[in-house]
Coordinates of C-alpha atoms and ligand atoms in Angstrom, one line a residue:
M28 CA -227.0 116.8 -84.4
D29 CA -230.6 118.5 -84.4
L30 CA -231.3 118.6 -80.7
S31 CA -234.7 119.0 -81.3
L32 CA -235.0 115.2 -81.8
Q33 CA -233.8 114.8 -78.0
S34 CA -236.9 113.8 -76.5
K35 CA -238.7 112.2 -73.0
R36 CA -237.6 108.9 -74.8
F37 CA -234.3 109.7 -76.7
H38 CA -231.1 111.1 -75.3
I39 CA -228.0 111.3 -77.1
H40 CA -224.6 111.6 -75.3
E41 CA -221.1 112.7 -76.9
L42 CA -218.0 111.8 -75.5
P43 CA -215.6 114.9 -75.2
A44 CA -212.7 114.8 -77.7
Q45 CA -214.2 111.4 -79.4
D46 CA -213.1 110.6 -83.1
S47 CA -211.0 114.5 -82.9
S48 CA -209.2 115.4 -85.9
D49 CA -206.4 115.3 -83.9
V50 CA -206.5 111.2 -83.3
L51 CA -207.8 111.1 -86.9
R52 CA -204.3 113.1 -87.7
Q53 CA -202.2 110.6 -85.3
D54 CA -203.7 107.7 -87.0
V55 CA -202.9 108.7 -90.5
Q56 CA -199.6 109.7 -89.7
E57 CA -198.5 106.3 -87.9
G58 CA -200.7 104.4 -90.4
L59 CA -200.6 105.6 -93.8
F60 CA -197.0 107.2 -93.6
E61 CA -195.5 104.3 -92.6
R62 CA -194.8 100.9 -94.1
P63 CA -196.5 98.6 -94.2
R64 CA -199.7 101.0 -94.9
S65 CA -202.4 100.7 -92.9
L66 CA -205.5 102.4 -91.5
P67 CA -208.2 101.8 -88.9
P68 CA -211.3 100.7 -89.8
K69 CA -213.3 103.2 -88.0
Y70 CA -212.9 105.4 -90.4
F71 CA -214.9 103.7 -93.0
Y72 CA -218.4 104.8 -90.8
D73 CA -219.2 108.3 -92.1
D74 CA -222.7 108.3 -93.0
E75 CA -222.0 107.4 -96.6
G76 CA -220.1 104.2 -95.3
S77 CA -222.6 103.3 -92.7
K78 CA -225.3 103.3 -95.5
L79 CA -222.7 101.2 -97.8
F80 CA -222.3 98.9 -94.8
D81 CA -225.5 98.5 -94.5
A82 CA -226.0 98.0 -98.5
I83 CA -223.2 95.2 -98.0
C84 CA -225.6 93.5 -95.6
K85 CA -228.0 92.9 -98.1
T86 CA -225.9 91.6 -100.7
Q87 CA -226.4 87.8 -101.7
D88 CA -222.3 87.4 -100.7
Y89 CA -222.4 88.8 -97.1
Y90 CA -223.6 85.6 -95.8
P91 CA -222.9 87.1 -91.8
T92 CA -225.7 89.2 -91.6
R93 CA -228.1 86.9 -92.6
T94 CA -226.9 84.0 -91.0
E95 CA -226.4 85.7 -87.7
A96 CA -230.1 86.9 -87.8
K97 CA -231.2 83.6 -88.6
L98 CA -229.5 82.6 -85.1
L99 CA -231.2 85.6 -83.5
Q100 CA -234.5 84.6 -84.8
E101 CA -234.0 81.1 -83.5
H102 CA -232.7 81.6 -80.2
V103 CA -234.4 85.1 -79.4
A104 CA -236.9 83.8 -76.8
S105 CA -234.6 81.6 -75.0
I106 CA -231.9 84.0 -74.5
I107 CA -234.7 86.7 -73.2
D108 CA -235.8 83.5 -71.1
V109 CA -232.7 83.0 -69.3
V110 CA -231.3 86.9 -69.3
K111 CA -234.7 88.6 -68.7
P112 CA -233.6 91.7 -69.5
N113 CA -234.7 95.2 -68.5
S114 CA -232.1 97.0 -70.7
C115 CA -230.2 96.1 -74.1
V116 CA -226.4 97.5 -74.6
E117 CA -225.1 97.3 -77.9
L118 CA -221.6 98.1 -79.1
G119 CA -221.1 99.1 -82.7
A120 CA -224.6 99.6 -83.2
G121 CA -225.0 100.5 -86.8
T122 CA -228.9 100.6 -88.0
S123 CA -230.1 98.3 -85.1
A124 CA -231.5 96.3 -87.9
K125 CA -230.6 92.7 -86.0
T126 CA -230.9 94.3 -82.5
E127 CA -234.9 94.8 -83.7
I128 CA -235.1 91.0 -83.4
I129 CA -234.5 91.5 -79.5
L130 CA -236.2 94.6 -79.3
S131 CA -239.2 93.5 -80.3
K132 CA -239.5 90.7 -78.3
L133 CA -238.7 93.0 -75.4
N134 CA -241.1 95.4 -76.5
S135 CA -244.2 93.1 -76.3
S136 CA -243.0 91.7 -72.9
L137 CA -242.1 94.9 -70.7
D138 CA -243.9 97.9 -69.9
S139 CA -241.1 100.1 -70.2
F140 CA -237.2 99.1 -71.3
S141 CA -234.1 100.9 -72.3
Y142 CA -231.6 100.2 -75.6
L143 CA -228.4 102.2 -75.2
S144 CA -226.6 102.4 -78.7
I145 CA -222.9 102.9 -78.8
D146 CA -221.5 104.1 -82.4
V147 CA -218.8 106.3 -83.8
C148 CA -221.4 107.3 -86.5
E149 CA -223.7 109.8 -85.0
E150 CA -226.1 109.9 -88.0
V151 CA -226.7 106.1 -87.7
L152 CA -227.5 106.5 -84.2
C153 CA -229.9 109.3 -84.7
E154 CA -231.6 107.5 -87.7
S155 CA -232.1 104.3 -85.9
A156 CA -233.3 105.8 -82.9
L157 CA -235.9 107.4 -84.5
R158 CA -237.0 104.5 -86.4
L159 CA -236.7 102.3 -82.9
L160 CA -239.1 105.0 -81.2
D161 CA -241.4 105.1 -83.6
K162 CA -242.1 101.3 -83.9
Y163 CA -241.7 100.3 -80.0
E164 CA -244.0 102.3 -77.8
N165 CA -242.1 100.9 -74.6
L166 CA -238.9 101.9 -75.8
H167 CA -236.5 104.7 -74.0
V168 CA -233.4 105.0 -76.1
E169 CA -229.8 106.3 -75.0
S170 CA -227.2 106.8 -77.7
V171 CA -223.7 107.5 -76.9
V172 CA -221.2 108.9 -80.1
G173 CA -217.9 107.5 -79.4
E174 CA -215.3 104.7 -79.5
Y175 CA -216.3 101.3 -78.1
I176 CA -214.2 101.5 -74.5
P177 CA -214.5 105.4 -73.4
A178 CA -218.6 104.9 -74.6
I179 CA -219.0 101.7 -72.2
Q180 CA -217.0 103.3 -69.5
A181 CA -218.8 106.3 -70.0
A182 CA -222.3 104.9 -70.3
P183 CA -225.1 106.0 -68.0
K184 CA -226.5 102.8 -65.9
L185 CA -229.5 101.1 -66.9
K186 CA -232.1 99.2 -65.3
G187 CA -230.7 95.5 -64.7
P188 CA -230.3 92.6 -65.9
V189 CA -228.7 94.3 -69.1
L190 CA -227.9 92.3 -72.1
Y191 CA -224.9 93.7 -73.6
A192 CA -224.4 92.9 -77.1
F193 CA -221.9 92.9 -79.8
I194 CA -222.8 91.4 -83.0
G195 CA -222.1 91.5 -86.5
S196 CA -218.6 90.2 -85.8
S197 CA -216.9 93.4 -85.6
I198 CA -215.0 91.8 -82.4
G199 CA -213.0 90.4 -85.8
N200 CA -211.3 93.8 -86.6
F201 CA -209.5 93.8 -83.4
T202 CA -206.1 91.7 -83.1
E203 CA -205.7 89.2 -80.2
Q204 CA -204.7 91.6 -77.5
E205 CA -207.0 94.4 -78.6
S206 CA -209.9 91.8 -78.2
I207 CA -209.0 91.0 -75.0
V208 CA -208.7 94.5 -73.5
L209 CA -212.1 95.5 -74.9
L210 CA -214.0 92.2 -73.7
S211 CA -212.3 93.2 -70.3
A212 CA -213.3 96.3 -70.6
I213 CA -217.2 95.0 -71.1
A214 CA -216.8 92.0 -68.7
K215 CA -215.9 94.9 -65.9
K216 CA -218.6 97.1 -66.8
M217 CA -221.1 94.1 -66.1
N218 CA -222.7 93.0 -63.1
T219 CA -223.4 89.4 -62.0
E220 CA -227.1 89.5 -63.4
D221 CA -225.9 90.7 -67.0
Y222 CA -225.2 88.7 -69.9
F223 CA -223.0 89.3 -73.1
L224 CA -223.9 88.1 -76.5
I225 CA -221.5 88.3 -79.5
G226 CA -221.8 87.2 -83.0
M227 CA -218.6 85.9 -84.1
D228 CA -217.6 84.8 -87.9
R229 CA -216.1 81.5 -88.3
V230 CA -213.3 79.7 -90.0
K231 CA -214.5 78.1 -93.6
D232 CA -213.6 77.9 -97.1
K233 CA -211.8 80.4 -98.6
G234 CA -213.9 81.2 -101.6
V235 CA -217.0 81.7 -99.3
L236 CA -214.8 84.3 -97.3
E237 CA -213.4 86.3 -99.9
R238 CA -216.7 86.7 -102.0
A239 CA -218.4 88.0 -99.1
Y240 CA -215.4 90.6 -98.7
D241 CA -215.8 91.2 -102.4
D242 CA -219.3 91.1 -103.8
S243 CA -220.7 90.7 -107.2
E244 CA -222.1 93.8 -106.7
G245 CA -219.3 95.9 -105.9
V246 CA -220.6 97.4 -103.1
T247 CA -217.8 96.1 -100.7
A248 CA -215.2 97.9 -103.3
K249 CA -217.0 101.1 -102.9
F250 CA -217.4 100.7 -98.9
N251 CA -213.4 100.1 -98.8
L252 CA -213.2 103.4 -101.2
N253 CA -215.0 105.6 -99.5
V254 CA -212.3 106.0 -96.8
L255 CA -210.4 107.8 -99.0
N256 CA -213.2 109.7 -99.8
V257 CA -213.3 110.5 -95.9
L258 CA -209.5 111.3 -95.5
N259 CA -210.5 113.8 -98.5
Y260 CA -213.1 115.9 -96.6
K261 CA -211.7 115.7 -93.2
L262 CA -208.2 116.0 -93.8
G263 CA -207.8 117.9 -97.1
A264 CA -206.2 115.1 -99.1
N265 CA -206.4 114.5 -102.7
F266 CA -206.6 111.1 -103.2
D267 CA -208.3 110.1 -106.6
L268 CA -210.6 107.0 -106.3
N269 CA -210.1 105.7 -109.5
K270 CA -206.6 105.1 -108.9
F271 CA -207.3 102.6 -106.2
S272 CA -208.8 98.9 -106.5
H273 CA -210.2 97.3 -103.8
Q274 CA -208.9 93.9 -102.9
A275 CA -209.8 91.3 -100.0
L276 CA -207.9 88.2 -99.6
Y277 CA -208.2 85.4 -96.8
N278 CA -205.1 84.6 -94.9
E279 CA -205.1 81.0 -94.2
S280 CA -202.3 81.2 -91.5
L281 CA -203.8 83.9 -89.7
Q282 CA -207.3 82.9 -90.2
Q283 CA -208.3 86.8 -91.2
I284 CA -209.8 88.4 -93.9
E285 CA -207.3 91.2 -95.1
M286 CA -209.1 94.3 -96.7
Y287 CA -206.5 96.3 -99.1
L288 CA -206.6 99.5 -101.5
V289 CA -204.1 98.8 -104.3
S290 CA -202.8 101.4 -105.8
Q291 CA -203.1 101.4 -109.7
C292 CA -200.1 103.5 -110.3
E293 CA -197.6 105.4 -109.0
Q294 CA -198.7 108.5 -107.4
D295 CA -198.2 110.9 -104.8
V296 CA -201.1 112.1 -102.3
T297 CA -201.0 115.4 -100.7
F298 CA -202.3 116.3 -97.2
P299 CA -202.2 120.0 -96.6
T300 CA -203.0 119.8 -93.1
L301 CA -200.6 117.5 -92.2
D302 CA -198.0 119.3 -94.6
K303 CA -197.4 115.9 -95.9
T304 CA -197.4 114.0 -98.9
V305 CA -197.5 110.2 -99.1
S306 CA -195.8 108.7 -102.2
L307 CA -197.4 105.2 -103.4
E308 CA -195.6 102.7 -105.7
K309 CA -198.1 100.9 -108.7
N310 CA -199.2 98.0 -106.6
E311 CA -198.4 99.1 -103.3
K312 CA -201.2 98.1 -100.7
I313 CA -202.6 99.9 -97.8
L314 CA -204.4 97.7 -95.6
T315 CA -207.8 99.1 -94.6
E316 CA -209.6 96.0 -92.7
V317 CA -208.9 93.0 -90.7
S318 CA -211.6 90.6 -90.0
R319 CA -210.5 87.4 -87.8
K320 CA -212.6 84.6 -88.2
Y321 CA -212.5 82.0 -85.2
T322 CA -212.7 78.7 -84.1
K323 CA -215.2 76.8 -81.5
S324 CA -212.1 76.6 -79.3
S325 CA -210.6 80.2 -80.4
I326 CA -213.8 81.9 -78.9
K327 CA -213.6 79.8 -75.9
N328 CA -209.6 80.7 -74.9
L329 CA -210.5 84.2 -75.9
F330 CA -213.5 84.2 -73.6
E331 CA -211.2 82.8 -70.9
K332 CA -208.4 85.4 -71.3
S333 CA -211.2 88.5 -71.0
G334 CA -213.0 87.0 -67.7
L335 CA -216.1 86.0 -69.5
Q336 CA -217.3 82.2 -69.6
E337 CA -219.6 80.7 -72.0
V338 CA -223.3 79.9 -71.3
E339 CA -224.7 78.9 -74.9
H340 CA -223.3 78.6 -77.9
Y341 CA -225.8 78.6 -80.9
E342 CA -224.6 77.8 -84.5
L343 CA -226.2 76.5 -87.4
F344 CA -225.7 73.2 -89.4
N345 CA -223.4 74.8 -91.5
K346 CA -221.2 76.1 -88.8
Y347 CA -220.8 79.6 -90.6
F348 CA -221.1 81.8 -87.7
S349 CA -221.5 81.8 -83.6
L350 CA -223.8 83.5 -81.6
V351 CA -222.5 83.4 -78.0
L352 CA -224.0 84.2 -74.7
A353 CA -222.0 84.9 -71.8
K354 CA -221.3 85.7 -68.2
K355 CA -219.0 87.4 -66.1
K356 CA -216.4 85.1 -65.0
M357 CA -216.9 84.8 -61.2
Ligands
SAM166 C1 -219.3 95.9 -88.9 S1 -220.4 97.2 -88.4 C2 -221.5 96.2 -87.8 C3 -222.8 97.0 -87.6 C4 -223.8 96.4 -86.6 N1 -223.8 95.8 -85.2 C5 -224.4 94.9 -87.5 O1 -224.5 93.7 -86.8 O2 -224.9 94.6 -88.5 C6 -219.4 98.0 -87.3 C7 -220.5 99.0 -86.9 O3 -219.4 99.3 -85.5 C8 -219.3 100.7 -85.3 N2 -217.8 101.3 -85.4 C9 -216.8 100.8 -85.8 N3 -215.7 101.1 -85.0 C10 -216.1 101.6 -84.2 C11 -215.6 102.1 -83.0 N4 -214.2 101.7 -82.4 N5 -216.1 102.2 -81.5 C12 -217.4 102.4 -82.0 N6 -218.2 101.8 -83.1 C13 -217.5 101.6 -83.9 C14 -219.3 101.4 -87.1 O4 -219.8 102.3 -87.5 C15 -220.4 100.2 -87.5 O5 -221.8 100.8 -87.2

């Protein structure tokens, strides 16, 4: 990054060895060269992927962003009343667009407050920090470029009470076991005065879910395909994006959306940096993202196992999405 961006009100921290090409190589070896084929969703988010995700959030079909924003607008005053935060820490902050609902409220009530944003995408962290600092004169931003758990563990100490936020339904990208590990790491970092705010997408009609992940404007398809570009420029692979199609299916028994890239023909893709070739059959699928959907009871159950307890559970009349405020279990 351009270090001149760092200022009295903005510091950016990079974790050593985060997202190194070694980790990427290993993930690709384990995911793409084994069957069933898969890739971790974190590789969607290069600069272009973050912009495409932002565009997905603005599509008509992607209801989670609108719904979560509505819940935040309706309940921000009572959340702040309960938590009385002096700082906010956000995991997977992205553009921080919805977080602004919280930050603008804090800016009007506090002389000084801190926002620590964590994300794997450095570009999105810097762009958001500059936008936020320009708008909120009482704000100090610390950004950590890195993966959730190491970043939260390395995060500088901030003035409490701290509101930890994990919105955007990003928890859904993890298996039950991985979610417990991640939420437990957050609970461990929290003090007794701190709170945790999480956005979780709910089980609902299959058609609504599949449209949200295969929008009619084709933005999610571009977002999905972009991961192949990331592998092309980071590992020198030669994926031809025209030879793949996007697919989003709701797996009702596992209560999760599964996003795939489907090979349109028999093809070989070479990875010179790995000295390997992957041979794909026609219609062979690469799983690129799972997005788990929750019920009220599965949310409670997950919290139980992660050392958290619900304080408030916010939802709209259509029960499309849950915004849950929690504390560390005593
Ligand atoms: C689904 S988007 C949500 C963005 C934003 N919080 C929202 O609600 O719109 C997930 C965000 O988490 C980041 N991310 C994905 N995997 C990550 C990981 N393993 N560690 C840290 N950040 C990650 C992405 O770069 C992206 O900005």
